[in-house]
XYZ file of C-alpha atoms in Angstrom:
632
model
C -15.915 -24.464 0.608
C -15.973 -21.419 3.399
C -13.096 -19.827 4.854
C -14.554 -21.081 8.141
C -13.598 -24.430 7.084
C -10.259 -23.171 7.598
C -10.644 -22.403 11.228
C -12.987 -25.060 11.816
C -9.804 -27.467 10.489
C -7.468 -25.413 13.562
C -9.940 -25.602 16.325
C -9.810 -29.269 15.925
C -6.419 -29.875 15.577
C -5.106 -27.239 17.848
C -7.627 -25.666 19.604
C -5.536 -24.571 22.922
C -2.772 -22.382 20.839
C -2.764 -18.824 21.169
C -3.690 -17.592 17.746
C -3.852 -13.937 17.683
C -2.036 -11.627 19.761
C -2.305 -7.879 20.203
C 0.741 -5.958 21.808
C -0.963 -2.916 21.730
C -3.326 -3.947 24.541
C -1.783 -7.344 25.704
C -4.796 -9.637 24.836
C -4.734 -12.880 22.579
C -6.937 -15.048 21.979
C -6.456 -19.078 21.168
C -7.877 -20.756 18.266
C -10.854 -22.742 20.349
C -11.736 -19.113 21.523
C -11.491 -17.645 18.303
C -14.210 -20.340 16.666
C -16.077 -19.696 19.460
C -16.508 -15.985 19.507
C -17.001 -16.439 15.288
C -20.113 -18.500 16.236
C -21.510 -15.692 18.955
C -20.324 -12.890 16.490
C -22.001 -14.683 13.245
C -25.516 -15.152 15.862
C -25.301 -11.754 16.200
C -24.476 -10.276 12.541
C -27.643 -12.282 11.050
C -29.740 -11.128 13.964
C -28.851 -7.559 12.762
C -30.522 -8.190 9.245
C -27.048 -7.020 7.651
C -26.288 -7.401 4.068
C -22.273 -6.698 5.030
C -20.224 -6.904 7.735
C -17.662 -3.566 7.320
C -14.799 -3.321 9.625
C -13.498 0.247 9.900
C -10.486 -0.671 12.339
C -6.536 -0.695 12.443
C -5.678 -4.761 12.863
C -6.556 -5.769 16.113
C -8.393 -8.874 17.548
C -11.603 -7.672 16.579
C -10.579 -7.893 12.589
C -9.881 -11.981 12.425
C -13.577 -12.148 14.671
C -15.095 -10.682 12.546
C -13.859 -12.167 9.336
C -14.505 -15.634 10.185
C -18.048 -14.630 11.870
C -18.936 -13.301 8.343
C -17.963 -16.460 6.637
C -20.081 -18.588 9.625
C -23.006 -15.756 8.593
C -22.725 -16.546 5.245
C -22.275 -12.123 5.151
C -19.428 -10.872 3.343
C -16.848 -9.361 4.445
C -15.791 -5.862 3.441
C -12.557 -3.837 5.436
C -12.667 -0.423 4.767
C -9.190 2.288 4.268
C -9.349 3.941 8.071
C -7.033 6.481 6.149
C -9.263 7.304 3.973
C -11.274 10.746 4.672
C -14.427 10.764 6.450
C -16.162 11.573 3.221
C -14.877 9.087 0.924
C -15.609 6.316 4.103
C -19.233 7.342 3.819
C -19.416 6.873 0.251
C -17.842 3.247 0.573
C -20.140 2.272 3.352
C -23.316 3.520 1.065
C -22.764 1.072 -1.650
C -22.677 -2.090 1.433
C -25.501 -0.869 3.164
C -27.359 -2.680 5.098
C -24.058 -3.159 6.973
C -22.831 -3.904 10.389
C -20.331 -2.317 11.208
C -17.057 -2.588 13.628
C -14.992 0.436 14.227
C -13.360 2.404 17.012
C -14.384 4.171 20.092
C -13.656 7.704 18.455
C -15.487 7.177 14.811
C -18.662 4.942 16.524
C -21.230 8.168 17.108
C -20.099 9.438 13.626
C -22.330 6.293 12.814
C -24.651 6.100 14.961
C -28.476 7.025 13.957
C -27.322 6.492 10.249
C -29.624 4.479 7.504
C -28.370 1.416 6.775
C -25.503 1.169 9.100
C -25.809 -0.999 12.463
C -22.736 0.037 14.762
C -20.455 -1.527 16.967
C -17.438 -0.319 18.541
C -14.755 -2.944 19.061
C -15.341 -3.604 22.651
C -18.476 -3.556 22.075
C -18.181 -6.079 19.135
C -15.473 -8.601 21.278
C -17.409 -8.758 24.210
C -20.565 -10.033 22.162
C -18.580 -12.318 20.359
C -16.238 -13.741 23.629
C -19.500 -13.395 25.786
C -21.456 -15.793 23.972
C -21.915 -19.464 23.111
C -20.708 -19.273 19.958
C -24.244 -20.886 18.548
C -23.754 -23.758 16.661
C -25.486 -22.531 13.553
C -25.080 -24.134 10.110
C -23.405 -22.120 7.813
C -23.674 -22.404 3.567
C -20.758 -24.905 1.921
C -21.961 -22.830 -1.535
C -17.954 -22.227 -3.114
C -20.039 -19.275 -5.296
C -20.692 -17.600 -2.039
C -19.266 -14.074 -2.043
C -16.470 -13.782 1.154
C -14.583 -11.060 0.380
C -15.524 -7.474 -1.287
C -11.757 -5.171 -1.465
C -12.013 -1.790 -2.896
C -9.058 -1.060 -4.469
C -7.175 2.055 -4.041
C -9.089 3.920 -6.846
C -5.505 5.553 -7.969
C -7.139 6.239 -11.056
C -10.547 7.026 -10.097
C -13.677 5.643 -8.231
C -12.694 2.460 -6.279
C -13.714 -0.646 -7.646
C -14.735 -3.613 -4.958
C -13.365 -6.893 -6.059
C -15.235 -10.113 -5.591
C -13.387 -12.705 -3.628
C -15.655 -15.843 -3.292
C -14.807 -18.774 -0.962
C -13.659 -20.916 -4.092
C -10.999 -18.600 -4.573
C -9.902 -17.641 -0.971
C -9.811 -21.317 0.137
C -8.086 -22.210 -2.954
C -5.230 -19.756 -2.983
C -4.450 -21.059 0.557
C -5.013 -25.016 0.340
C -2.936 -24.799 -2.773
C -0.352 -22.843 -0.914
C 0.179 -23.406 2.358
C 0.071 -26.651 4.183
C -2.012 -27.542 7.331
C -0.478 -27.645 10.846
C 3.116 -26.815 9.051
C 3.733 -24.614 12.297
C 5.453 -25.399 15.101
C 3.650 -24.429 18.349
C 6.466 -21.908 19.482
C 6.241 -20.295 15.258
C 4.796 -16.300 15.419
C 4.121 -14.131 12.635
C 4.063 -10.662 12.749
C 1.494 -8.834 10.511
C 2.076 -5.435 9.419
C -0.057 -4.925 6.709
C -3.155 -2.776 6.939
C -6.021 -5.273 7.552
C -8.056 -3.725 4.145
C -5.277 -4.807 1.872
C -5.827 -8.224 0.609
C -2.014 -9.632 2.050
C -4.061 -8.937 5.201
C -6.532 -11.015 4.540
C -3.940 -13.559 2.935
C -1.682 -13.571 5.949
C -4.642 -14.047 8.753
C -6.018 -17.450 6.613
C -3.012 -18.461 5.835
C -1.227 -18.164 9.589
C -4.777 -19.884 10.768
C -4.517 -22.907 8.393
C -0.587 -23.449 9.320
C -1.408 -22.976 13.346
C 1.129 -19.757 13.631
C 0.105 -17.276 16.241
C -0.083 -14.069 14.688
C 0.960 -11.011 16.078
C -0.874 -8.033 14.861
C 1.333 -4.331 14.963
C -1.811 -1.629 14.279
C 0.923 0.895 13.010
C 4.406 0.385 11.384
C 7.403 1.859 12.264
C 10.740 0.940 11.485
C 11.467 0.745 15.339
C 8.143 -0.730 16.315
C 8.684 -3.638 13.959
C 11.954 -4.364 15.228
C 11.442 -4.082 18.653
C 8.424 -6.444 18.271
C 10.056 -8.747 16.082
C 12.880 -9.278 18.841
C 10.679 -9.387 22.132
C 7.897 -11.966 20.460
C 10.302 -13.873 19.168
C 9.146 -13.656 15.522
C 9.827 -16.517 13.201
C 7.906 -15.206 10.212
C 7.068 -11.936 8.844
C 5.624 -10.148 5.581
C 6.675 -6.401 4.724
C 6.561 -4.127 1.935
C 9.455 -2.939 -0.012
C 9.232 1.053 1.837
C 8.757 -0.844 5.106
C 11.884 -2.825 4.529
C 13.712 -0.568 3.529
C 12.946 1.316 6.313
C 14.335 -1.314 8.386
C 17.598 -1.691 7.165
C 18.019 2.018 7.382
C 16.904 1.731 11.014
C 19.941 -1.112 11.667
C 21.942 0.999 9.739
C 25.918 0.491 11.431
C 24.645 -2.914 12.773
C 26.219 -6.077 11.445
C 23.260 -8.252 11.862
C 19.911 -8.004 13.105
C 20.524 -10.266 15.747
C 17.262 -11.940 14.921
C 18.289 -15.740 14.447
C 14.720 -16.560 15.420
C 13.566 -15.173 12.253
C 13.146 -17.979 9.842
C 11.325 -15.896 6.942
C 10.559 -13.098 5.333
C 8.405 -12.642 3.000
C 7.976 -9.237 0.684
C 6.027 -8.040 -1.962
C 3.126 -5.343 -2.821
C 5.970 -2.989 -5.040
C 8.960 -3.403 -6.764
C 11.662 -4.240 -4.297
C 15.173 -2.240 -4.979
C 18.039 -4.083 -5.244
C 20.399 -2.735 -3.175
C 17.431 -3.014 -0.220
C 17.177 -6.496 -0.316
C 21.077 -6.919 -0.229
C 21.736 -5.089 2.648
C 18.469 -7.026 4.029
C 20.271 -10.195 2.816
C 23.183 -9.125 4.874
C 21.644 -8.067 7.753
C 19.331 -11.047 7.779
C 22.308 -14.149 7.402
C 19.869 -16.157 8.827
C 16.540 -15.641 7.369
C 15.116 -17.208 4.157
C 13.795 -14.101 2.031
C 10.676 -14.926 -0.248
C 9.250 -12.099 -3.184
C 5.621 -12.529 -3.562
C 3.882 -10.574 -6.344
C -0.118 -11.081 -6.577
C -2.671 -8.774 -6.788
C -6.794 -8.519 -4.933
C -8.297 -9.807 -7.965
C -5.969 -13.071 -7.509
C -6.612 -13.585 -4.106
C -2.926 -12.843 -3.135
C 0.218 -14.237 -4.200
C 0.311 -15.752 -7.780
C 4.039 -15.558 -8.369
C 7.075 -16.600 -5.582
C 10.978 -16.007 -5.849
C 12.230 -18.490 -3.275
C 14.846 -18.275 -1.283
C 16.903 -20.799 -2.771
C 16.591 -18.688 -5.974
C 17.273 -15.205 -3.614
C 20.856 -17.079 -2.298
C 21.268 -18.700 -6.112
C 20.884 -15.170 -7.787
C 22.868 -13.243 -4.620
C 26.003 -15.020 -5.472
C 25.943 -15.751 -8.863
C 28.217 -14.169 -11.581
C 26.004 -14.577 -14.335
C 24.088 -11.253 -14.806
C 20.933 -13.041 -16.334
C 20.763 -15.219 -12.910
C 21.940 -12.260 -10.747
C 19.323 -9.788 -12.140
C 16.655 -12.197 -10.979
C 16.966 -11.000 -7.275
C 14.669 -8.192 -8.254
C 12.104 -10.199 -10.071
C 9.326 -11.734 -8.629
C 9.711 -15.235 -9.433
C 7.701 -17.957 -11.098
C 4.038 -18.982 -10.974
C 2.858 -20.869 -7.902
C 1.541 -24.602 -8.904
C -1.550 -24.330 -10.932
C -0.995 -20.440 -11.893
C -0.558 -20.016 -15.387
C 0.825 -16.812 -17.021
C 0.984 -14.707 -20.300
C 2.513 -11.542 -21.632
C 0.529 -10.065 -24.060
C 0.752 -7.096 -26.301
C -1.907 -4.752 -27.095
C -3.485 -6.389 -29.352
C -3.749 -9.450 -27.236
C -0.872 -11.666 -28.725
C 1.452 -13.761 -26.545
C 4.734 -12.512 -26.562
C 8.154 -14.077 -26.235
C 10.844 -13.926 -23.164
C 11.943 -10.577 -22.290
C 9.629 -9.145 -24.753
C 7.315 -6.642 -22.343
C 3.654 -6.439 -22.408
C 0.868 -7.016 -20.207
C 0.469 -9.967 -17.672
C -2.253 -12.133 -18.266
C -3.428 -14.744 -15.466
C -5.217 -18.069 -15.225
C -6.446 -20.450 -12.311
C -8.657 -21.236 -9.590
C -8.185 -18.920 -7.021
C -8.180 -15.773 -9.805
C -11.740 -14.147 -9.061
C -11.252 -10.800 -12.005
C -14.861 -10.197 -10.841
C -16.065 -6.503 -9.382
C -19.555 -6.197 -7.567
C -21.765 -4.211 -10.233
C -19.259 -4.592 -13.105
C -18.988 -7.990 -13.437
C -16.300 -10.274 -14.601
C -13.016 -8.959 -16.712
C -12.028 -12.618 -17.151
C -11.945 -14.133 -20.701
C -14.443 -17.178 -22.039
C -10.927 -19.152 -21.685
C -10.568 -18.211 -17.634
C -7.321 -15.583 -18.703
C -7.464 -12.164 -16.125
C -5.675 -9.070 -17.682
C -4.394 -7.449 -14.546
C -3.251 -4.153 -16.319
C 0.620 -4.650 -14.590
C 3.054 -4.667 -17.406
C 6.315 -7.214 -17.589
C 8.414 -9.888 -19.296
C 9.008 -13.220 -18.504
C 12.924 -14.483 -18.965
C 13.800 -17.839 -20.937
C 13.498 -19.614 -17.693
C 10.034 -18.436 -16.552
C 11.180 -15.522 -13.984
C 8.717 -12.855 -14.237
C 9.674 -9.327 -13.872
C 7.380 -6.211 -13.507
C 7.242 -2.994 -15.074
C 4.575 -0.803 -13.190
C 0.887 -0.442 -14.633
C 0.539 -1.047 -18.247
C -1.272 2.305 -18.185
C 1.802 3.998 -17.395
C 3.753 3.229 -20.987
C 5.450 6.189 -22.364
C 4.874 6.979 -25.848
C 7.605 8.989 -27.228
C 7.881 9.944 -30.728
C 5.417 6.842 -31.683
C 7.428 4.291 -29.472
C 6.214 2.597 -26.676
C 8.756 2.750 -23.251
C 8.520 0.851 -19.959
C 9.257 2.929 -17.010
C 10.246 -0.169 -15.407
C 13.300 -0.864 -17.572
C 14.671 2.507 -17.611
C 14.392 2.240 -13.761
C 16.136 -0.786 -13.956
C 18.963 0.428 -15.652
C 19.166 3.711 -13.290
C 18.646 1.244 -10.134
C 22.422 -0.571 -11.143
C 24.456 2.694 -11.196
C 25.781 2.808 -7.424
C 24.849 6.434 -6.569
C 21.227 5.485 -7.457
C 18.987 4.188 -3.878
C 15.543 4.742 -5.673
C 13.949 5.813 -9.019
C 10.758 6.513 -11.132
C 10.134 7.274 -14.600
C 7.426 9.270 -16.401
C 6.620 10.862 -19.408
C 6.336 14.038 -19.215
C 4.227 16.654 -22.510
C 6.595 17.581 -24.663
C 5.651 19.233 -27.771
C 8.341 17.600 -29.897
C 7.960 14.239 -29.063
C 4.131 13.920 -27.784
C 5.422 12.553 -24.484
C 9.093 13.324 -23.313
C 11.087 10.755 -20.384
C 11.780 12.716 -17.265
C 12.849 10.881 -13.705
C 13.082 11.578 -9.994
C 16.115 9.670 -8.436
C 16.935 9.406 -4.636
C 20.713 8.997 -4.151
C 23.032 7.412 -1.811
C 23.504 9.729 1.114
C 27.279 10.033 0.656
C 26.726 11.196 -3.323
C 26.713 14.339 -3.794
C 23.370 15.522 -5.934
C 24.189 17.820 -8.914
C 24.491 18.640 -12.408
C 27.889 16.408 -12.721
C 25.196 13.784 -11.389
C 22.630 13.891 -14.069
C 25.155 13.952 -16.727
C 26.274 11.070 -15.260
C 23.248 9.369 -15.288
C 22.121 10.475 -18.754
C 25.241 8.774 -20.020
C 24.836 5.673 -17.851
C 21.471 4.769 -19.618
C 22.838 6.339 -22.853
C 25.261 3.613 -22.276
C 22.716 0.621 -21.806
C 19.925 1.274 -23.491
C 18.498 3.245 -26.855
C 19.519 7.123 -26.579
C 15.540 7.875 -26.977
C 15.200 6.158 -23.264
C 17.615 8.515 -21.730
C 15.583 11.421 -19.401
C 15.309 14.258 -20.948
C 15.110 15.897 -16.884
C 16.295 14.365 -13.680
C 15.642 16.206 -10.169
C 16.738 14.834 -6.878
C 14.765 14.168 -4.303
C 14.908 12.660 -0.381
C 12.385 10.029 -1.343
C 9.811 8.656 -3.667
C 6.336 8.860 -2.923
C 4.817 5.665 -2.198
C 1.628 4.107 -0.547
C 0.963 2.198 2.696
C 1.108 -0.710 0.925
C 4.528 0.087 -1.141
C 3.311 0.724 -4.461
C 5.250 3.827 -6.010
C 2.505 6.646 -6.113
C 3.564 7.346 -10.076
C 1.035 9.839 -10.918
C 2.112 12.110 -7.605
C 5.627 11.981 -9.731
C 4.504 12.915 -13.364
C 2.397 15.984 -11.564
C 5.223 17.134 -9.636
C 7.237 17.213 -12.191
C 4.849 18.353 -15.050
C 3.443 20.719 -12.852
C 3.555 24.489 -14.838
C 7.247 26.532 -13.037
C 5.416 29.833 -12.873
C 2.889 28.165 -10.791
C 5.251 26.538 -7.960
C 6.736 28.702 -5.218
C 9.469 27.711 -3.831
C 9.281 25.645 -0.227
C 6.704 28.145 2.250
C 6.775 27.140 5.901
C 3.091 27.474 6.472
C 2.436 24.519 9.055
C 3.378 22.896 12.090
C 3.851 19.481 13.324
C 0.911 20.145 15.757
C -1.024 21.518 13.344
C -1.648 18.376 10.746
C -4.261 16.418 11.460
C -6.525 20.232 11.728
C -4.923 21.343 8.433
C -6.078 17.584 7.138
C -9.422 18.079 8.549
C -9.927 21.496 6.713
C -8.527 20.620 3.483
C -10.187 17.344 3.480
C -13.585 17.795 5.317
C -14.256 21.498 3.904
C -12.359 21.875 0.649
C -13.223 18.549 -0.413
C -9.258 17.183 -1.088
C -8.770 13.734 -1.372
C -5.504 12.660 1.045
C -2.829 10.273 1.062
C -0.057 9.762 4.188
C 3.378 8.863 4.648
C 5.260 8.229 7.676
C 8.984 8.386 8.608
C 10.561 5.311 10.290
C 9.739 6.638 13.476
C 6.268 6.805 12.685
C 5.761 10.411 11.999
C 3.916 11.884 9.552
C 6.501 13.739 6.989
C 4.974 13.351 3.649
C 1.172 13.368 2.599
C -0.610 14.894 -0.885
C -4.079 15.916 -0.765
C -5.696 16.690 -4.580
C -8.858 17.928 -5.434
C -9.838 18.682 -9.383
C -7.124 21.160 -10.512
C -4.707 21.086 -7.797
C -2.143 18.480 -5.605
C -1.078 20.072 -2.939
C 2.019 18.590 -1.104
C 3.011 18.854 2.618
C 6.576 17.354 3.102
C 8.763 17.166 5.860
C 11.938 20.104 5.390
C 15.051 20.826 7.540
C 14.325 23.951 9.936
C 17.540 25.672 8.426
C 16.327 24.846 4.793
C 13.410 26.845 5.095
C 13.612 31.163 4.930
C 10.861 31.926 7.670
C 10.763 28.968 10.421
C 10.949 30.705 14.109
C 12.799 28.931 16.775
C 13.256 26.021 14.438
C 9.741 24.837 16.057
C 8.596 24.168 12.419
C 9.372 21.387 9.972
C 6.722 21.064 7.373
C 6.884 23.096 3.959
C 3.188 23.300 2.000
C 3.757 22.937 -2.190
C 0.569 24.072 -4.005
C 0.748 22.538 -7.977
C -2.108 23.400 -10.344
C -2.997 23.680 -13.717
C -4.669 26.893 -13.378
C -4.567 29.073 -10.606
C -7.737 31.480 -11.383
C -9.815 28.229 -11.947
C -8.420 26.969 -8.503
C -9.045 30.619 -6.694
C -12.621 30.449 -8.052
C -12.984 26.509 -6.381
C -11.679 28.085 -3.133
C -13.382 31.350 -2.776
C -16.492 29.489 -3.997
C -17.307 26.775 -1.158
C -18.210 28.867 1.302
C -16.223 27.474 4.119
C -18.212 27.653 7.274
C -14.791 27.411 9.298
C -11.913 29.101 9.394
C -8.867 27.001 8.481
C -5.704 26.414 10.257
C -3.374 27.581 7.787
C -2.705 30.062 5.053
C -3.066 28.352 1.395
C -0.938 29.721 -1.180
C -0.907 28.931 -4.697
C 0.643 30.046 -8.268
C 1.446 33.537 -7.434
C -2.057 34.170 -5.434
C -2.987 34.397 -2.119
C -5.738 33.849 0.182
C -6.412 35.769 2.992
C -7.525 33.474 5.737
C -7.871 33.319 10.133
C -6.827 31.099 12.142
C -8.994 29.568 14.780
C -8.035 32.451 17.037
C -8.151 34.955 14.911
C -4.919 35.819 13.614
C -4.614 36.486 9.724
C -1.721 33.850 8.263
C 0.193 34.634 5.977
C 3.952 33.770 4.506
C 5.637 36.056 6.055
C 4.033 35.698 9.874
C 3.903 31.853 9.816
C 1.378 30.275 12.489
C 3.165 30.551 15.860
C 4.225 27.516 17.520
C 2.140 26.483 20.796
């Protein structure tokens, strides 16, 4: 068992198809020339003495190479966050060392002359690997063999690298997929960042059906579309934020006009059910397919089909309706439990945590070991209930359980219950201190743009879960806001919620215009690379950064996207970004700040709590609130 078997399996049955395609530069690459440059690449990764191969590279032709070449090297494989900050890269790529490495042009002489890393830039990498022979060198069979290492996101601290071994990779997809099930004219288009494991998923899986795969480095809403409609795409997987994004962008359209789109597949968050509706709609002829699965599982362990999507989109039985936002039942030889804390199985619709058995679940992290039981069960810390017919819905993290008074909440239900009152687009629960009840509910809730947001609102609300569920699940506070924070990969950022909203009042000013659109990526830089903050994006549909949090210990500061005429202080309505400083405690923070002895001036003034720090800009000119940074 190697994932090269996979492509070995393609080459011979359809070696002259064009298997990857990149728009971005208008090369592709056909699956006789992709085995081929594998073999060259693999000659070349075990001549390098390499103990990894890293690739540090949005998707491009370069990341399926190199994946297969470190199967064929019997080297695994390890993708690494490009978003990530230059410090938090070099900390991932110290614990692969020795590692070759493939990045891009502008981070290669960041690299270079650096212990234990050997690098290439991609063109560097692709001509190697498409100039050789592709050396017909054995490769191990060994199903123990380590393919895969995935650091997860490390939401809650230091990310852990999961162990995917061949077993497990070539399982999930022999079990899952079948061979040559594509027609020759099929195309998928891959979104996904290639570090997240649907990445890897949707590269071995398109390779063992024959699909050419198109690869589209950086979402947009527009991007996506106009790709899926010029290359004729016939399959596609998204994440709920990037779908939803799409229907927004064909918002006043009555279809898609994409007939040629068979699928669509989803998954990675919890989809909202009035975005996969309007998908529904706007998709007539596509089959829609939920897939929940997680690294540890190698992908997808649950599916809602889409004769279950149609079945529960036009039923009148709430129990089969209500199904349209779970995720489905187990895939063939997936086996699942909901447990309760003290490891019991629990009955349907009673919530707990999901448990998960079979071949292609791995559990296993380099240098901690295995999490999986002596009976082959993997606790994957996501909470849910199955229904009496096997359809299992999720909850969020187990970790994130409110405790209120000495009960136990899910989020997930109370989000349900908001997510079916018709002024309600989006939601997320927390608990919140409260000195009554140990942990109080509060909620952020996006809204329908034609609903007015006020207090008549969140009355409203209050009574509409008052009127479904226990009064001690009703939120205690609801705020509005334009949107909910969320990942790359469409997981709902839950812990930039509870600190926005538990964040002390006398320490948040209200929205200061401090930065400019230009300005970004240098006030990243700064905050990141001299202060230390940790940073995570999001982009609007057009692909523009309008949302990103950096946190260090003690602080989250927030940079959002704001109207111009919102905002007391913007000039010439040149700037649109409003800077949010939340902290626990604002002389601890000052000290941190006045204490690193910054060795460059930063780009913008930093505010916090009711202090301020007097800083330059790169020419010079003190910053403060009321003289904003003046627009080039």
């Amino acid at each position: 068992m190697n994932t090269m078997m996979l492509l070995e399996m393609a080459m011979s049955g359809f070696g002259d198809r064009v298997a990857f395609t990149d728009p971005a530069d208008g090369g592709s690459i056909t699956y006789q020339e992709l085995y081929d440059a594998a073999g060259a690449a693999a000659h070349d990764i075990r001549e390098s003495g390499a103990s990894r191969v890293a690739m540090l590279d949005v998707s491009n032709i370069a990341v399926p190479v190199a994946l297969f070449a470190s199967g064929w090297a019997g080297v695994p494989y390890v993708p690494i966050n490009y978003r990530l900050t230059g410090e938090e890269i070099d900390a991932l790529l110290a614990r692969v060392t020795p590692a070759y490495l493939v990045t891009d042009d502008e981070r290669l002489p960041h690299f270079q002359d650096r212990d234990g890393v050997d690098p290439r830039s991609r063109g560097t990498f692709l001509g190697v690997a498409r100039g050789g022979d592709g050396h017909a060198e054995q490769r191990s069979m060994d199903p123990e063999d380590i393919g895969v290492l995935l650091f997860t996101s490390g939401t809650t601290g230091i990310p852990k690298a999961a162990v995917l071994r061949h077993k497990h990779l070539v399982s999930y997809i022999v079990s899952s997929v079948e061979f040559m099930s594509a027609a020759e004219d099929e195309a998928a288009l891959v979104c996904v960042p290639p570090y997240h494991v649907a990445g890897i998923a949707s590269t071995l899986s398109s390779v063992y059906a024959g699909r050419r795969v198109v690869q589209l480095a950086n979402f947009s809403a527009d991007a996506w579309i106009e790709t899926a409609r010029h290359e004729h795409i016939t399959t596609a997987f998204v994440v709920p934020t990037m779908l939803s994004r799409i229907v927004d962008a064909l918002e006043g359209e009555k279809t898609a006009g994409m007939s040629h789109l068979q699928s669509l597949s989803y998954g990675g968050g919890k989809m909202p059910l009035s975005v996969i509706e309007k998908a529904m709609a706007l998709f007539p002829d596509t089959d829609f397919t939920n897939a929940y699965g997680l690294t540890e599982t190698s992908s997808t362990i649950t599916v809602l089909g889409p004769d279950e999507h149609r079945a529960a989109a036009t039923s009148e039985d709430e129990a089969v309706r209500r199904r349209l936002v779970s995720v489905g039942i187990p895939l063939p030889g997936i086996e699942l439990e909901i447990r309760d804390e003290d490891g019991n199985a629990l009955g349907t619709d009673q919530r707990g945590e999901i448990y998960v058995r079979g071949e292609q679940v791995s559990g296993e992290y380099e240098d901690r070991g295995s999490t999986v039981d002596t009976e082959g069960w993997f606790p994957t810390r996501d909470a849910g209930f199955l229904d009496a017919e096997g359809y299992l819905f999720l909850d969020g993290r187990a970790d994130d359980v409110i405790v209120r008074g000495g009960e136990n909440m899910s989020p997930g239900e109370i989000e349900d219950v908001l997510l079916a009152h018709d002024a309600v687009r989006d939601a997320a629960i927390v608990g919140v201190p409260s000195e009554e009840w140990g942990e109080a509910v509060a909620g952020a809730v996006v809204v329908n743009s034609d609903t007015p947001a006020n207090d008549d609102l969140i009355a409203d609300l209050q009574d509409w879960v008052r009127g479904h569920m226990r009064s001690s699940r009703v939120p205690e506070r609801i705020v509005f806001w334009p949107e909910l924070p969320y990942n790359e990969t469409g997981k709902l950022l839950r812990r930039v919620v509870k600190a926005k909203l538990t964040a002390p009042a006398q320490n948040v000013r209200a929205a200061m215009p401090l930065l400019y659109v230009a300005d970004i990526e240098r006030s990243r830089a700064f905050y990141c690379d001299q202060l230390g903050f940790t940073l995570t994006n999001r982009w609007d549909a057009d692909g523009r950064l309008n949302w990103c949090q950096l946190e260090m210990e003690g602080a989250t500061i927030m940079l959002q996207s704001a109207e111009p005429d919102d905002l007391g202080g913007l000039r010439n309505g040149h700037g649109d970004i409003a800077l949010f400083f939340l902290c626990e405690n604002v002389d601890d923070l000052h000290e941190q700040f006045t204490g690193r002895g910054v060795d460059a001036p930063p780009p913008t003034v930093a505010f916090y709590g009711m202090r301020q720090l007097s800083v330059r800009d790169p020419d010079g000119r003190e910053l403060c609130f009321e003289h904003p940074v003046s627009a080039a």
